[in-house]
Structure formats: structure tokens, C-alpha cells
mmCIF file of C-alpha atoms and ligand atoms in Angstrom:
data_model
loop_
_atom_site.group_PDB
_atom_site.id
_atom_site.type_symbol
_atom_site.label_atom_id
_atom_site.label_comp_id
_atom_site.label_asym_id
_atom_site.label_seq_id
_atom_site.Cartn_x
_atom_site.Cartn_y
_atom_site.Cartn_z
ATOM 1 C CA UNK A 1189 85.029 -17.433 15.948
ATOM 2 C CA UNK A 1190 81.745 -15.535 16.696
ATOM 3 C CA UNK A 1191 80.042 -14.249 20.195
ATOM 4 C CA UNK A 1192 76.396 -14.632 20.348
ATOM 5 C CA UNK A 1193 75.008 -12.270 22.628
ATOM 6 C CA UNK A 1194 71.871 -13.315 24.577
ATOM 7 C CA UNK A 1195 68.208 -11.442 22.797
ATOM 8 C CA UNK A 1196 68.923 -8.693 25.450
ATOM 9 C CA UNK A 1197 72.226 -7.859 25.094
ATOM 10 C CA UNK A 1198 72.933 -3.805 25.797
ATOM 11 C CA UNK A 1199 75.216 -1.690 23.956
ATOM 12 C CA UNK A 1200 77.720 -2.054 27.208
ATOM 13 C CA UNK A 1201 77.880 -5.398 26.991
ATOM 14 C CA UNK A 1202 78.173 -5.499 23.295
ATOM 15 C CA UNK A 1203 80.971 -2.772 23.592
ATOM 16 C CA UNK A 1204 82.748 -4.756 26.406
ATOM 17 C CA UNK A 1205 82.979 -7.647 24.029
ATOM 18 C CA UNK A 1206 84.393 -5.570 21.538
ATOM 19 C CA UNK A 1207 86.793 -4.022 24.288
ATOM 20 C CA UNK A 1208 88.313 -7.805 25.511
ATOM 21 C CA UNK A 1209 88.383 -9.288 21.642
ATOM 22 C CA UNK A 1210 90.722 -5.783 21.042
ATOM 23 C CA UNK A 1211 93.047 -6.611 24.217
ATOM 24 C CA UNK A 1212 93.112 -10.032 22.798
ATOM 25 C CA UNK A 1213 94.830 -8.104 19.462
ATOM 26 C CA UNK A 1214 91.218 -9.201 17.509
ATOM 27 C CA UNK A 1215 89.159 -6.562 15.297
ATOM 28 C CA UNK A 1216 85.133 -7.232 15.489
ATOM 29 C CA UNK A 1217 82.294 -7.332 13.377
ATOM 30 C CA UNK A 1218 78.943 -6.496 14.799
ATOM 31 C CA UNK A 1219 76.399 -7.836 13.073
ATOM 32 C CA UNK A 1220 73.085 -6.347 15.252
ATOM 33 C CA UNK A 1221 70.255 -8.806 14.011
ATOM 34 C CA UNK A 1222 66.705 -7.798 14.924
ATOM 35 C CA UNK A 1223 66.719 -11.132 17.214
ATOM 36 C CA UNK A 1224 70.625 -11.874 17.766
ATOM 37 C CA UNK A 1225 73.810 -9.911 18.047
ATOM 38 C CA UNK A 1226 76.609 -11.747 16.463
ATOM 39 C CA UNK A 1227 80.222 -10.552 16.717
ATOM 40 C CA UNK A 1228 82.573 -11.976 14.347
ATOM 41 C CA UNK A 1229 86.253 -12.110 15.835
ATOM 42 C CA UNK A 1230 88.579 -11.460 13.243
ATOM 43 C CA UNK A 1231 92.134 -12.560 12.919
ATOM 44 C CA UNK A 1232 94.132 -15.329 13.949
ATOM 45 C CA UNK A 1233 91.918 -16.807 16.835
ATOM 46 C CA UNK A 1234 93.806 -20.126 17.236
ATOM 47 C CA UNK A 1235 95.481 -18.616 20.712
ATOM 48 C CA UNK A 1236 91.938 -17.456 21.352
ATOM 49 C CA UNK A 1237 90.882 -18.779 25.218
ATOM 50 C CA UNK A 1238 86.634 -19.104 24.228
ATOM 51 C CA UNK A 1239 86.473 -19.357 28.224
ATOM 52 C CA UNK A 1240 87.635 -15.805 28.780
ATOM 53 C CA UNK A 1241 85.004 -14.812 26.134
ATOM 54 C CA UNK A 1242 82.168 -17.051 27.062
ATOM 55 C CA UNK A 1243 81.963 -15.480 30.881
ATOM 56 C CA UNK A 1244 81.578 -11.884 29.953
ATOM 57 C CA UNK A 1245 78.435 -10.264 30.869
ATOM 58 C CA UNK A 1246 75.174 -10.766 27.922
ATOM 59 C CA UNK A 1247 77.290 -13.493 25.761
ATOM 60 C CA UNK A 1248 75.370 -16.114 25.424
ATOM 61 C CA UNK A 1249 77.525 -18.888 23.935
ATOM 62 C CA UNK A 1250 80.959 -18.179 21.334
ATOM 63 C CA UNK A 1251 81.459 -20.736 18.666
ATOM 64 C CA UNK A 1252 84.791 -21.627 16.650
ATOM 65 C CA UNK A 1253 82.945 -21.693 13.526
ATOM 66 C CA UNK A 1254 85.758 -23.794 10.777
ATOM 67 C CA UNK A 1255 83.586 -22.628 7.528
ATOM 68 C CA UNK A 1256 84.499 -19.241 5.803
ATOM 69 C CA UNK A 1257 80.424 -18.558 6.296
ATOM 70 C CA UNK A 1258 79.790 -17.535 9.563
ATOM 71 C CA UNK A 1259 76.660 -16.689 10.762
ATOM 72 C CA UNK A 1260 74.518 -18.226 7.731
ATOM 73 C CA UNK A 1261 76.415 -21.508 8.794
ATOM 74 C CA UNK A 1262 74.432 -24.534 10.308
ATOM 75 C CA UNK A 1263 77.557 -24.290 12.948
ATOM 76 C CA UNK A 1264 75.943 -21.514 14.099
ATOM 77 C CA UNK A 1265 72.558 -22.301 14.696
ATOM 78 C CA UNK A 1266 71.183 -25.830 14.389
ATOM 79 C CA UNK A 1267 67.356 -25.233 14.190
ATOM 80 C CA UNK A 1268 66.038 -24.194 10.870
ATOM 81 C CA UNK A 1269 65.802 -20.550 10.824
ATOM 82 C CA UNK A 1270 62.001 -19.280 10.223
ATOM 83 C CA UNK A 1271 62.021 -15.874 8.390
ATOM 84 C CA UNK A 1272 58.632 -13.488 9.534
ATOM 85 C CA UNK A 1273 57.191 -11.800 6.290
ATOM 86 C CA UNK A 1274 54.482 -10.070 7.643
ATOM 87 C CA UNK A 1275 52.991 -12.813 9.520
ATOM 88 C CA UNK A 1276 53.995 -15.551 6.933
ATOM 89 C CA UNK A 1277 56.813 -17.781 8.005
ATOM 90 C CA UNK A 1278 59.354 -19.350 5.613
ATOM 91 C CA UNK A 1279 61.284 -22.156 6.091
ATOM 92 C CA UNK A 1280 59.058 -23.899 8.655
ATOM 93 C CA UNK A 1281 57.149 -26.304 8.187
ATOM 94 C CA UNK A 1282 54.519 -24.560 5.572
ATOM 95 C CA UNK A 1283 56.124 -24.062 2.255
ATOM 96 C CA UNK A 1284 55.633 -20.640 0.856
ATOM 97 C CA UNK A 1285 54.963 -20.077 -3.199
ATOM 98 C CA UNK A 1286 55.603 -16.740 -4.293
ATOM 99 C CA UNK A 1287 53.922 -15.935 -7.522
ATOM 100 C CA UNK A 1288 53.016 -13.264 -9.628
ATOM 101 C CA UNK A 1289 54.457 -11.792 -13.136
ATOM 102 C CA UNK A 1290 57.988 -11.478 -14.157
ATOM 103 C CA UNK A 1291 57.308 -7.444 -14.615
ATOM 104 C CA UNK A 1292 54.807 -4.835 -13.560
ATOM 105 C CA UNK A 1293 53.467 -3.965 -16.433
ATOM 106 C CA UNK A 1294 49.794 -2.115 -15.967
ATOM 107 C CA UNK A 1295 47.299 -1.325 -12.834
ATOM 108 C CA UNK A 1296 44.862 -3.845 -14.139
ATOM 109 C CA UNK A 1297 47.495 -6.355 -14.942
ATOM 110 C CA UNK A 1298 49.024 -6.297 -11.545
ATOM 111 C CA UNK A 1299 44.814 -6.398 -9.985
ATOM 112 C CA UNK A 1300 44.397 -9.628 -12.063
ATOM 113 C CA UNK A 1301 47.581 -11.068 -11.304
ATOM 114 C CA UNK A 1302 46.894 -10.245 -7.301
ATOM 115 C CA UNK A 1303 43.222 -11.642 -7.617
ATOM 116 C CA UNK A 1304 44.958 -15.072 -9.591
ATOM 117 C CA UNK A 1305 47.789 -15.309 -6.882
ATOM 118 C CA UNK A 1306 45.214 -14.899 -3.610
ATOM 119 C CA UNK A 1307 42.796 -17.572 -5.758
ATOM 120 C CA UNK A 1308 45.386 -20.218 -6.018
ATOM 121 C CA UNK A 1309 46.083 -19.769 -2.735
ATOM 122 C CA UNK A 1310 49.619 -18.112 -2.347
ATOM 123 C CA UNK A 1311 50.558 -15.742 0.197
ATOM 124 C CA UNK A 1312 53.088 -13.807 -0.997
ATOM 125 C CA UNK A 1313 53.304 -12.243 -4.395
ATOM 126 C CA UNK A 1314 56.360 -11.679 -6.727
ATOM 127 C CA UNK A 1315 57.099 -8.941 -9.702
ATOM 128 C CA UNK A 1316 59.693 -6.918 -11.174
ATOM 129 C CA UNK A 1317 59.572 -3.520 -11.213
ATOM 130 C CA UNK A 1318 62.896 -2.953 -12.397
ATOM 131 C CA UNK A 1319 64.249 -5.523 -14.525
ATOM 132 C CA UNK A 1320 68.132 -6.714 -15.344
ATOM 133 C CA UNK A 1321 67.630 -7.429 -19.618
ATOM 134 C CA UNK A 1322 70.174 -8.961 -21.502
ATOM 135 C CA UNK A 1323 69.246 -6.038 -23.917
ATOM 136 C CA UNK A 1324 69.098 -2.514 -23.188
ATOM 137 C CA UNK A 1325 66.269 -2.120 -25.930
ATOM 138 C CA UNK A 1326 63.948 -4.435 -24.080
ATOM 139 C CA UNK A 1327 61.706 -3.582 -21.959
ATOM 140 C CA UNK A 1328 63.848 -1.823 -18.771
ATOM 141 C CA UNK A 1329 60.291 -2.367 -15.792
ATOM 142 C CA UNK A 1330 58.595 0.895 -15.079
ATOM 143 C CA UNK A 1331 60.776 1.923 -12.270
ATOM 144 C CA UNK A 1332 59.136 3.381 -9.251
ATOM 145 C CA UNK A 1333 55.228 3.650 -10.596
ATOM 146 C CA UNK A 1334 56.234 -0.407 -11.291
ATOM 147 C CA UNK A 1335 55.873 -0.543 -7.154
ATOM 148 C CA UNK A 1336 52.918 1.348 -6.660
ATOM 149 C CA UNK A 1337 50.964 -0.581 -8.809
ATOM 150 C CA UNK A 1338 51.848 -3.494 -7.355
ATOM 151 C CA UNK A 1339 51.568 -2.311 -3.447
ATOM 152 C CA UNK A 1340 48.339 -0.749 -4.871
ATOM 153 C CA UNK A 1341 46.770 -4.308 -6.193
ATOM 154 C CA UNK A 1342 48.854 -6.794 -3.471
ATOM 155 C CA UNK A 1343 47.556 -4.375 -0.560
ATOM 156 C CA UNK A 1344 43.791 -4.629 -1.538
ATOM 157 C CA UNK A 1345 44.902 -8.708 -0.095
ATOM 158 C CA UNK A 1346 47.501 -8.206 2.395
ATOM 159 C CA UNK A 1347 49.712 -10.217 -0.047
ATOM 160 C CA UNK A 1348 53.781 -9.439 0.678
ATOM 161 C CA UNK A 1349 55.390 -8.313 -1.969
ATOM 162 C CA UNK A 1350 58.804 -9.806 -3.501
ATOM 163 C CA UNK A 1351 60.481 -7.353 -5.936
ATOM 164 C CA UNK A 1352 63.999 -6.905 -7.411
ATOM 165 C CA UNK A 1353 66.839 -4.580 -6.403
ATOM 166 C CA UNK A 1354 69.566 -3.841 -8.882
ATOM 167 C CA UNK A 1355 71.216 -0.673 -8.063
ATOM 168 C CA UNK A 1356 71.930 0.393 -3.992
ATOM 169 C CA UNK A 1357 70.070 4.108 -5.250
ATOM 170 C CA UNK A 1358 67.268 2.327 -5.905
ATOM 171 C CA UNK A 1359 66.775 1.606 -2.083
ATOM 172 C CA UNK A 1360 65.199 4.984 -0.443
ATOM 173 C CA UNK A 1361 62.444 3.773 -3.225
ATOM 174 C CA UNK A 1362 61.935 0.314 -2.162
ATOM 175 C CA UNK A 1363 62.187 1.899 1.679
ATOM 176 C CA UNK A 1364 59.323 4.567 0.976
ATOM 177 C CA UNK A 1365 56.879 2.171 -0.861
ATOM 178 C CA UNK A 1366 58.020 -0.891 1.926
ATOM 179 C CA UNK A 1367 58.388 -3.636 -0.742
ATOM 180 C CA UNK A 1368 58.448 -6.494 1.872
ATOM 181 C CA UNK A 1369 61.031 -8.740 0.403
ATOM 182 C CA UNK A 1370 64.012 -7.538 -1.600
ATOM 183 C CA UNK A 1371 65.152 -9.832 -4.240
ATOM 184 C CA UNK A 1372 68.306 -9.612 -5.456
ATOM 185 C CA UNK A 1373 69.031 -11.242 -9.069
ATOM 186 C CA UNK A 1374 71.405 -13.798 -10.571
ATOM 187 C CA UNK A 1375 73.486 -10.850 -11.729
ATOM 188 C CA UNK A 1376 74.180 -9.388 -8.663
ATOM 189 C CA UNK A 1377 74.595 -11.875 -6.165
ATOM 190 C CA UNK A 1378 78.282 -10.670 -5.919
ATOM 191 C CA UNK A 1379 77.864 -7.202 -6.399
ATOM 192 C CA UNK A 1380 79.098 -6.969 -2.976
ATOM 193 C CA UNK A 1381 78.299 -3.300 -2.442
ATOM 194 C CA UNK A 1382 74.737 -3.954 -3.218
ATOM 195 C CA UNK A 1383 75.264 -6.981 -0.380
ATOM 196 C CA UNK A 1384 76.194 -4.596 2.316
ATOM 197 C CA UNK A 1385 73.692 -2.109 1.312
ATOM 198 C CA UNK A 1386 70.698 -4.505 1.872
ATOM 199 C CA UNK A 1387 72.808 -5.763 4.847
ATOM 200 C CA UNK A 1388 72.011 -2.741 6.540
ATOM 201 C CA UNK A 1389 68.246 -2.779 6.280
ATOM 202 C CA UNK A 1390 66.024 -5.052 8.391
ATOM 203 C CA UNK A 1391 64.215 -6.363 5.942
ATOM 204 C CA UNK A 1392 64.080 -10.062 4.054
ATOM 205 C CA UNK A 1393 66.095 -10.563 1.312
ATOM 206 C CA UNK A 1394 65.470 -13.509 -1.617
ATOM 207 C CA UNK A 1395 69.385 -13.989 -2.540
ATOM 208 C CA UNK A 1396 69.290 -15.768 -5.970
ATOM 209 C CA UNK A 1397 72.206 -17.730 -7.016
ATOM 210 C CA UNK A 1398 74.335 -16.640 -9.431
ATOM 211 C CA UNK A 1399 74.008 -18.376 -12.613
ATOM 212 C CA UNK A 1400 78.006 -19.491 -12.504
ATOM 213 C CA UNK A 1401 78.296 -19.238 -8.696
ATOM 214 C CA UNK A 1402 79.247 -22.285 -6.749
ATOM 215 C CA UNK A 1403 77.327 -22.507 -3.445
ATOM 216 C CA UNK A 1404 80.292 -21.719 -1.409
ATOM 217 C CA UNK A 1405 80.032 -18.270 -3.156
ATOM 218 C CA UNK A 1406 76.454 -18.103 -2.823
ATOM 219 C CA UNK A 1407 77.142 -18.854 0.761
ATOM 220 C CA UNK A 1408 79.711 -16.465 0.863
ATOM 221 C CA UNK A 1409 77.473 -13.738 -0.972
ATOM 222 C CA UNK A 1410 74.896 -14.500 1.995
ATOM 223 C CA UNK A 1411 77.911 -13.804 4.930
ATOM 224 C CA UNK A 1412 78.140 -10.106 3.152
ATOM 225 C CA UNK A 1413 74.709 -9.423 3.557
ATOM 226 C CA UNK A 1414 74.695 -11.355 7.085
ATOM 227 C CA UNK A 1415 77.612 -9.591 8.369
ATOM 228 C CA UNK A 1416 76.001 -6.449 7.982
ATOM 229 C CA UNK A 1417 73.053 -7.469 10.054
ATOM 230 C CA UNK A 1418 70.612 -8.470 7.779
ATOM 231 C CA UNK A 1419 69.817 -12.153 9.169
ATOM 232 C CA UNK A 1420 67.051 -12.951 6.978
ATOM 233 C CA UNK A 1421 67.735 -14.357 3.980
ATOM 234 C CA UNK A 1422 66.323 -16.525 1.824
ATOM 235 C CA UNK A 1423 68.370 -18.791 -0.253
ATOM 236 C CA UNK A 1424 66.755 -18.967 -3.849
ATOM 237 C CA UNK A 1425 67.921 -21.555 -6.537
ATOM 238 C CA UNK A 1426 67.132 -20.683 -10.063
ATOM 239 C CA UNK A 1427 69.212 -22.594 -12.329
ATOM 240 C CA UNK A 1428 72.851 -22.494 -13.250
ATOM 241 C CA UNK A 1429 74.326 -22.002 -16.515
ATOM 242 C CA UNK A 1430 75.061 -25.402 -18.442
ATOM 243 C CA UNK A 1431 76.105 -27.062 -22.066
ATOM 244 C CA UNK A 1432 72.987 -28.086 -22.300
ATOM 245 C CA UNK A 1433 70.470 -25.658 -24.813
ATOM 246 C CA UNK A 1434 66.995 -26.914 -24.546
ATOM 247 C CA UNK A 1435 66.508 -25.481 -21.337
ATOM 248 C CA UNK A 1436 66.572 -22.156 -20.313
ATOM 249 C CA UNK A 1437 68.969 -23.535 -17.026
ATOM 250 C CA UNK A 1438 69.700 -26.648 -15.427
ATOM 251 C CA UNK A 1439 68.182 -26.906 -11.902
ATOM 252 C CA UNK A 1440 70.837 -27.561 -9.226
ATOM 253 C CA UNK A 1441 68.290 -29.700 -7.241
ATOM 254 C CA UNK A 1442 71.281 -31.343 -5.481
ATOM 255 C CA UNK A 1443 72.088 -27.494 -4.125
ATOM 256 C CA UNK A 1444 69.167 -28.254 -2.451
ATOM 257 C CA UNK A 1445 70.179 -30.998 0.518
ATOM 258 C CA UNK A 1446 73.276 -29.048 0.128
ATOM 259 C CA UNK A 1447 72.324 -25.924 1.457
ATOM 260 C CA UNK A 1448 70.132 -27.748 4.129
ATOM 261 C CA UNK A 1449 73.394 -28.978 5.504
ATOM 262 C CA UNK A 1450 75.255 -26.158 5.722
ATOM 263 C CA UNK A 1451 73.168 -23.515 6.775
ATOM 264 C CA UNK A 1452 70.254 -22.973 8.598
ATOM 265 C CA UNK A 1453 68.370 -20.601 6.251
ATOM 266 C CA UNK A 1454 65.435 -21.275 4.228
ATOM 267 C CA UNK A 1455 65.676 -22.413 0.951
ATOM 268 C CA UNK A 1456 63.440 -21.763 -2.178
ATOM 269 C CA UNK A 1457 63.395 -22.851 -5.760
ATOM 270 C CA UNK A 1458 62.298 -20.692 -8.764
ATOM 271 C CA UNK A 1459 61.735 -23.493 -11.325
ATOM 272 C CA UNK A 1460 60.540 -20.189 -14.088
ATOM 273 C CA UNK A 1461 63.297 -19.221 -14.368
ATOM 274 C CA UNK A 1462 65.676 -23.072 -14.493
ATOM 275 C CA UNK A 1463 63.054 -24.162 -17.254
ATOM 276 C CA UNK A 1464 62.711 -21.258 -19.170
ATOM 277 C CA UNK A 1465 59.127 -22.725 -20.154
ATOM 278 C CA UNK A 1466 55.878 -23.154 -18.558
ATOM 279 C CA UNK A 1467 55.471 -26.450 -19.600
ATOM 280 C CA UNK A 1468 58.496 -27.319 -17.288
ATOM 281 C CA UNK A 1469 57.142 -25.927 -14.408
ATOM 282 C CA UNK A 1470 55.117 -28.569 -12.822
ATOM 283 C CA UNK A 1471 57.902 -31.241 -12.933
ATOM 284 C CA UNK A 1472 60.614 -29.097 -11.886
ATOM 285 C CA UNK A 1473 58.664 -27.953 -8.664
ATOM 286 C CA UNK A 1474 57.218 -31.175 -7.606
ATOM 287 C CA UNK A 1475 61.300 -32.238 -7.970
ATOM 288 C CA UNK A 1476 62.149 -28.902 -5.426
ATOM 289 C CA UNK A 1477 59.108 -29.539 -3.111
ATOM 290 C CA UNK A 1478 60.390 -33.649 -2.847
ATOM 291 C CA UNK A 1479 64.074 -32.798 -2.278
ATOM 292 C CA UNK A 1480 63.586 -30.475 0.258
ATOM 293 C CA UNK A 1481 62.601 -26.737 -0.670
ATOM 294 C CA UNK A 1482 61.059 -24.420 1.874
ATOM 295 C CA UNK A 1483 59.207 -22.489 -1.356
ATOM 296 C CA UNK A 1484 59.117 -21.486 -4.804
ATOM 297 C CA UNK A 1485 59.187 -18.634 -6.809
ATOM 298 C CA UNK A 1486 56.981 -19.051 -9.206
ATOM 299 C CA UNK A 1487 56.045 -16.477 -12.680
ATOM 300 C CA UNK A 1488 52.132 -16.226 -13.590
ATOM 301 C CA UNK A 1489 50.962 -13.644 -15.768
ATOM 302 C CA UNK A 1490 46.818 -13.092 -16.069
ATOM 303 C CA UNK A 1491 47.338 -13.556 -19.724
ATOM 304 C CA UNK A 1492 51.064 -15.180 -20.485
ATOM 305 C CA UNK A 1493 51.474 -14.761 -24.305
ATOM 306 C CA UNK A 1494 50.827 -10.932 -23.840
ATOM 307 C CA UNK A 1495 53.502 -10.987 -21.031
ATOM 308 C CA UNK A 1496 56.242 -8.235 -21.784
ATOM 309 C CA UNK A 1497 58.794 -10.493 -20.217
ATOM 310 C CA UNK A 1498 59.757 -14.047 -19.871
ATOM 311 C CA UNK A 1499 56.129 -14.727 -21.490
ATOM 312 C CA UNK A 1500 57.158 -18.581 -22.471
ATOM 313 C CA UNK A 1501 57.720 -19.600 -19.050
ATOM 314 C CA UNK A 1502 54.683 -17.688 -17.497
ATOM 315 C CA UNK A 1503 52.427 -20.214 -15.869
ATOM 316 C CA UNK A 1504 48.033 -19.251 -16.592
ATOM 317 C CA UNK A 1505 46.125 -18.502 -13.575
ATOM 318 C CA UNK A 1506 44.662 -21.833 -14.103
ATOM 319 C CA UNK A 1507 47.913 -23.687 -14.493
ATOM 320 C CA UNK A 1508 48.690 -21.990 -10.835
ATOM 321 C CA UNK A 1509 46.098 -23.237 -9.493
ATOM 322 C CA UNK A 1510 46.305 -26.713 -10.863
ATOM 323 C CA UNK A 1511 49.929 -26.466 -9.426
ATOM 324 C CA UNK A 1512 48.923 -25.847 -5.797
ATOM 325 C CA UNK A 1513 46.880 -28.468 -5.963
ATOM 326 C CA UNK A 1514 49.597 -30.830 -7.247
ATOM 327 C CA UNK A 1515 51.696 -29.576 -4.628
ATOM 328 C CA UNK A 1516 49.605 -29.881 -2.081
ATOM 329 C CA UNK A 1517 49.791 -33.543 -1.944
ATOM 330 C CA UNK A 1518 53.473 -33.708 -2.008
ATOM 331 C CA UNK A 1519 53.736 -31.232 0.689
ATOM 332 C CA UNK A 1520 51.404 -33.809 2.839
ATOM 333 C CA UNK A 1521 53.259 -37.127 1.769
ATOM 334 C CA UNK A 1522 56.767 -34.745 3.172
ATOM 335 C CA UNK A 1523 55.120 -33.887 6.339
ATOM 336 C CA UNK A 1524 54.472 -30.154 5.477
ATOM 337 C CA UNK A 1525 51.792 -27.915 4.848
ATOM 338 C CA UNK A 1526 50.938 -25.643 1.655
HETATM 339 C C1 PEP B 6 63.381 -12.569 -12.012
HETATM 340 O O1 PEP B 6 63.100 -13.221 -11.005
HETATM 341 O O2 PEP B 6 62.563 -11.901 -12.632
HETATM 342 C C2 PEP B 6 64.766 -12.638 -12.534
HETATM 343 C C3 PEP B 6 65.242 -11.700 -13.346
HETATM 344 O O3 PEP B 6 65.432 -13.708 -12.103
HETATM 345 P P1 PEP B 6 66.983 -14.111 -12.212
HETATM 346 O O4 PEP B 6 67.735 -13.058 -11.480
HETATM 347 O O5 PEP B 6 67.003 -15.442 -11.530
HETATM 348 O O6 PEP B 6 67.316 -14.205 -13.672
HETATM 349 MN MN1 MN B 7 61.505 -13.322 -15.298
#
């Protein structure tokens, strides 16, 4: 069961919740969202009266919620949630592409790459300044310089930045240099502690799916950062792991409707990172757009083949550019905007 508490809600009335779901022999979670309280009852709420919850002073509504996802679940709110990134919604009606290099790599690659993504017309910018590699002798992202070249080129055109968190010390970093969207990667989407950790900051995260995760778990992996009071999250499919070899990953497009159903997050697609080649890209976003994506998250490096990571599925400037304007069109024929 969970207790939203109207937008103005005080600390009394929060507490007095807390106070009656206690009496009722109920612990609480308090999940303080920048727009909504939510207060998870927890135990066995089948003896539960909602009446004797639903009258106390600053609850707005309580809902028996059946799914093990609480407040990510469509049960809980029925209109699409619409994430704020610095004036740039997500998951309304205008679909968002994210796109920029796999890893910082230089000042004047991160300018070009800023210039490229601004060009093409994308509003928010992506790039890894600290990178999960299958090998520890690749290259590891320059760490914290890795952010300030990219504030230093995305700032120059108010661009958001999207960058990856892999370690809960990394976050007083990300904090001071106020990357705008935290990313977390396929490899930690159930590093729980990192979940709570970035549950506890009021600021977007991009919550890939884990390359074996079903979506319940992704779902699940969402609650944790949810619970903590964290509410914006952005549901990013990237490909799950499959028999099949001449692909990087298999895009779950069917994850898409899926998620659409059962919660009321936005949903993006990073088809770079499914395909595993540039070449793929087109097809596999024009397939995310069509089934019902809110975005993409997209690689383009100024010069791909020079690309110190993932440099095969690195899209041209130019190739970005023809993409928007592919996408465009599909985003009319859908009733959306790009
Ligand atoms: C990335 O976006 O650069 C990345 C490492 O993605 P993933 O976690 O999906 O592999
Ligand atoms: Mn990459």
C-alpha cells in the first residue's frame, strides 16, 4: 500500500502518517520526491482499513498497489510522468535524443562533438567519463578532468549533460561539477547500494537495463532508487544478452510497450549500444521511435574510427544529422515532436 501526500504536505503531517501506519503495527518508507511524498506501508496490509488512512490531514489519496514496484508502477500514477532536465522534458510528447561520444577523450574532441550534437539538433548530450571495460588494460575514461571537459564544451550550448556513475565515491564529483543526468550502466543496475545512493540525490537518473535482467528486475532496480526519493528516472533499453553473435545485443523492442504498461516513467532506447555497429543504428531507432520510445541514446564521435571506445558503432556527425531528419518524420506520423 502507499500514502500519497498532497504537493504541500508538512513534516507533521508526514510524521502523523508515519505515527497511525505504526499503531496499525506497519513500518514506513518515506520516499520525499521533489513533487510528491510517497509512504510505502510495509508489512502485511491485508487488515489495513485505507479509510482510516485516506482521512488524515495532507494525504491525498492511498493506493493498494498488487505489483512488487511501487511507486514506478502505472498503479500509482496513470499520466505519463514528464522528467524536467533543465528545461527539457522527457517522456512527453517531444522525444529527446541524447548524443555525444561513448568517452571523453580531449577538450577539442568534446567542443566538436558539442558543436555536432547542437547542429543535428539534440538537446541533451551524452559521454563517459568513467567507463565500465571488459578489460582493465583498456582505456579506464579520464576520471574527473573527463567532466570538465565536457561541462566546459556542453556549457558553451546549454546542452545537459548525461554521464555514467559506477562507484557511490564517485558522487561528491558528479555533485561538484552538476552532471545533469546520472547514468547508471548495464553492470550496475543491481548494484543496489549504488541504487540507494543516487536515490538520495534529486537529480535524473538514465537506469539502463541490465544485459540479463528481466524487466521485473529492472523495475525492481527502479523501486530502489524510487524508494529513496529519487522519482526521476528514466528507463533506458540497450540490448540484452542473446545466442545470437552478429550483433553486439538483441534489442528488447517488445520491453518497450511493456514498460509503457506498467509504469509511468519515460522510456528511452540506446540502439549503440543493442547493434554494436553504426550501420545498425538507423533501423534500430526508427524501430524504438515506432514502438513507442520517449528518446534515444545515441553514440557520435567527431571522427568515429579514431574513437577510443566503442568506435564501430559511433555514428559521423553527418550520419546524426541524417538521423534526425529520418526521425523527424516518424516522430510526426506518431503524433510527437523531435
Ligand atoms: C555507455 O553508455 O557508454 C555504456 C557503457 O553502456 P552500457 O552500460 O549499456 O553498456
Ligand atoms: Mn559505449
Amino acid at each position: 500500500m502507499i500514502i500519497i501526500m498532497g504537493t504541500h504536505a508538512s513534516d507533521e503531517q508526514i510524521g502523523g502518517v508515519v505515527t497511525k501506519l505504526d499503531a496499525m503495527g506497519m513500518g514506513a518508507n518515506v520516499s520525499r520526491g521533489i513533487e510528491r511524498t510517497v509512504i510505502g506501508a510495509i508489512g502485511d496490509e491485508r487488515t489495513i482499513d485505507k479509510e482510516l488512512l485516506k482521512v488524515l490531514p495532507g494525504v491525498e489519496n492511498v493506493i493498494r498497489v498488487m505489483k512488487p514496484y511501487k511507486i514506478v508502477s502505472r498503479e500509482s500514477q496513470a499520466s505519463d510522468s514528464i522528467i524536467d532536465i533543465k528545461g527539457i522534458k522527457l517522456g512527453g510528447k517531444e522525444v529527446q535524443v541524447i548524443a555525444g561520444p561513448c568517452s571523453v577523450e580531449t577538450q577539442a574532441q568534446m567542443d566538436t562533438a558539442a558543436e555536432a550534437v547542437v547542429v543535428a539538433g539534440c538537446r541533451l548530450m551524452r559521454g563517459g567519463a568513467f567507463k565500465p571495460r571488459t578489460s582493465p588494460y583498456s582505456f579506464q575514461g579520464l576520471g574527473e578532468q573527463g567532466l570538465e571537459f565536457f561541462q566546459n564544451a556542453a556549457r558553451r550550448h546549454d546542452l545537459p549533460i548525461v554521464t555514467e556513475l559506477m562507484d557511490v565515491r564517485q558522487l561528491d564529483i558528479f555533485l561538484k561539477h552538476d552532471v545533469d543526468v546520472i547514468q547508471i550502466g548495464t553492470r550496475n543496475m543491481q548494484n543496489f547500494d549504488l541504487l540507494k545512493e543516487v536515490g538520495r540525490v534529486h537529480k535524473p537518473v538514465v537506469l539502463k537495463r541490465g544485459m540479463s535482467a528481466t524487466i521485473k528486475e529492472w523495475l525492481m532496480a527502479a523501486e530502489y532508487i524510487a524508494a529513496g526519493g529519487n522519482h526521476d528516472i528514466i528507463f533506458c533499453e540497450r540490448g540484452v544478452r542473446s545466442f545470437e553473435t552478429y550483433y553486439r545485443n538483441m534489442l528488447d523492442v517488445t520491453a518497450i510497450p511493456v514498460l509503457k504498461k506498467e509504469t509511468h516513467l519515460p522510456v528511452i532506447v540506446d540502439p549503440s549500444h543493442a547493434g554494436g555497429k553504426a550501420w545498425m543504428v538507423p533501423q534500430l531507432s526508427r524501430a524504438a521511435l515506432a514502438a513507442g520510445a520517449d528518446g534515444l541514446l545515441v553514440e557520435m564521435h567527431p571522427t568515429p574510427c579514431e574513437a577510443w571506445c566503442d568506435a564501430e558503432q559511433a555514428l559521423s556527425p553527418e550520419e546524426l544529422n541524417g538521423l534526425m531528419g529520418e526521425l523527424r518524420g516518424i516522430a510526426q506520423v506518431i503524433g510527437r515532436s523531435l
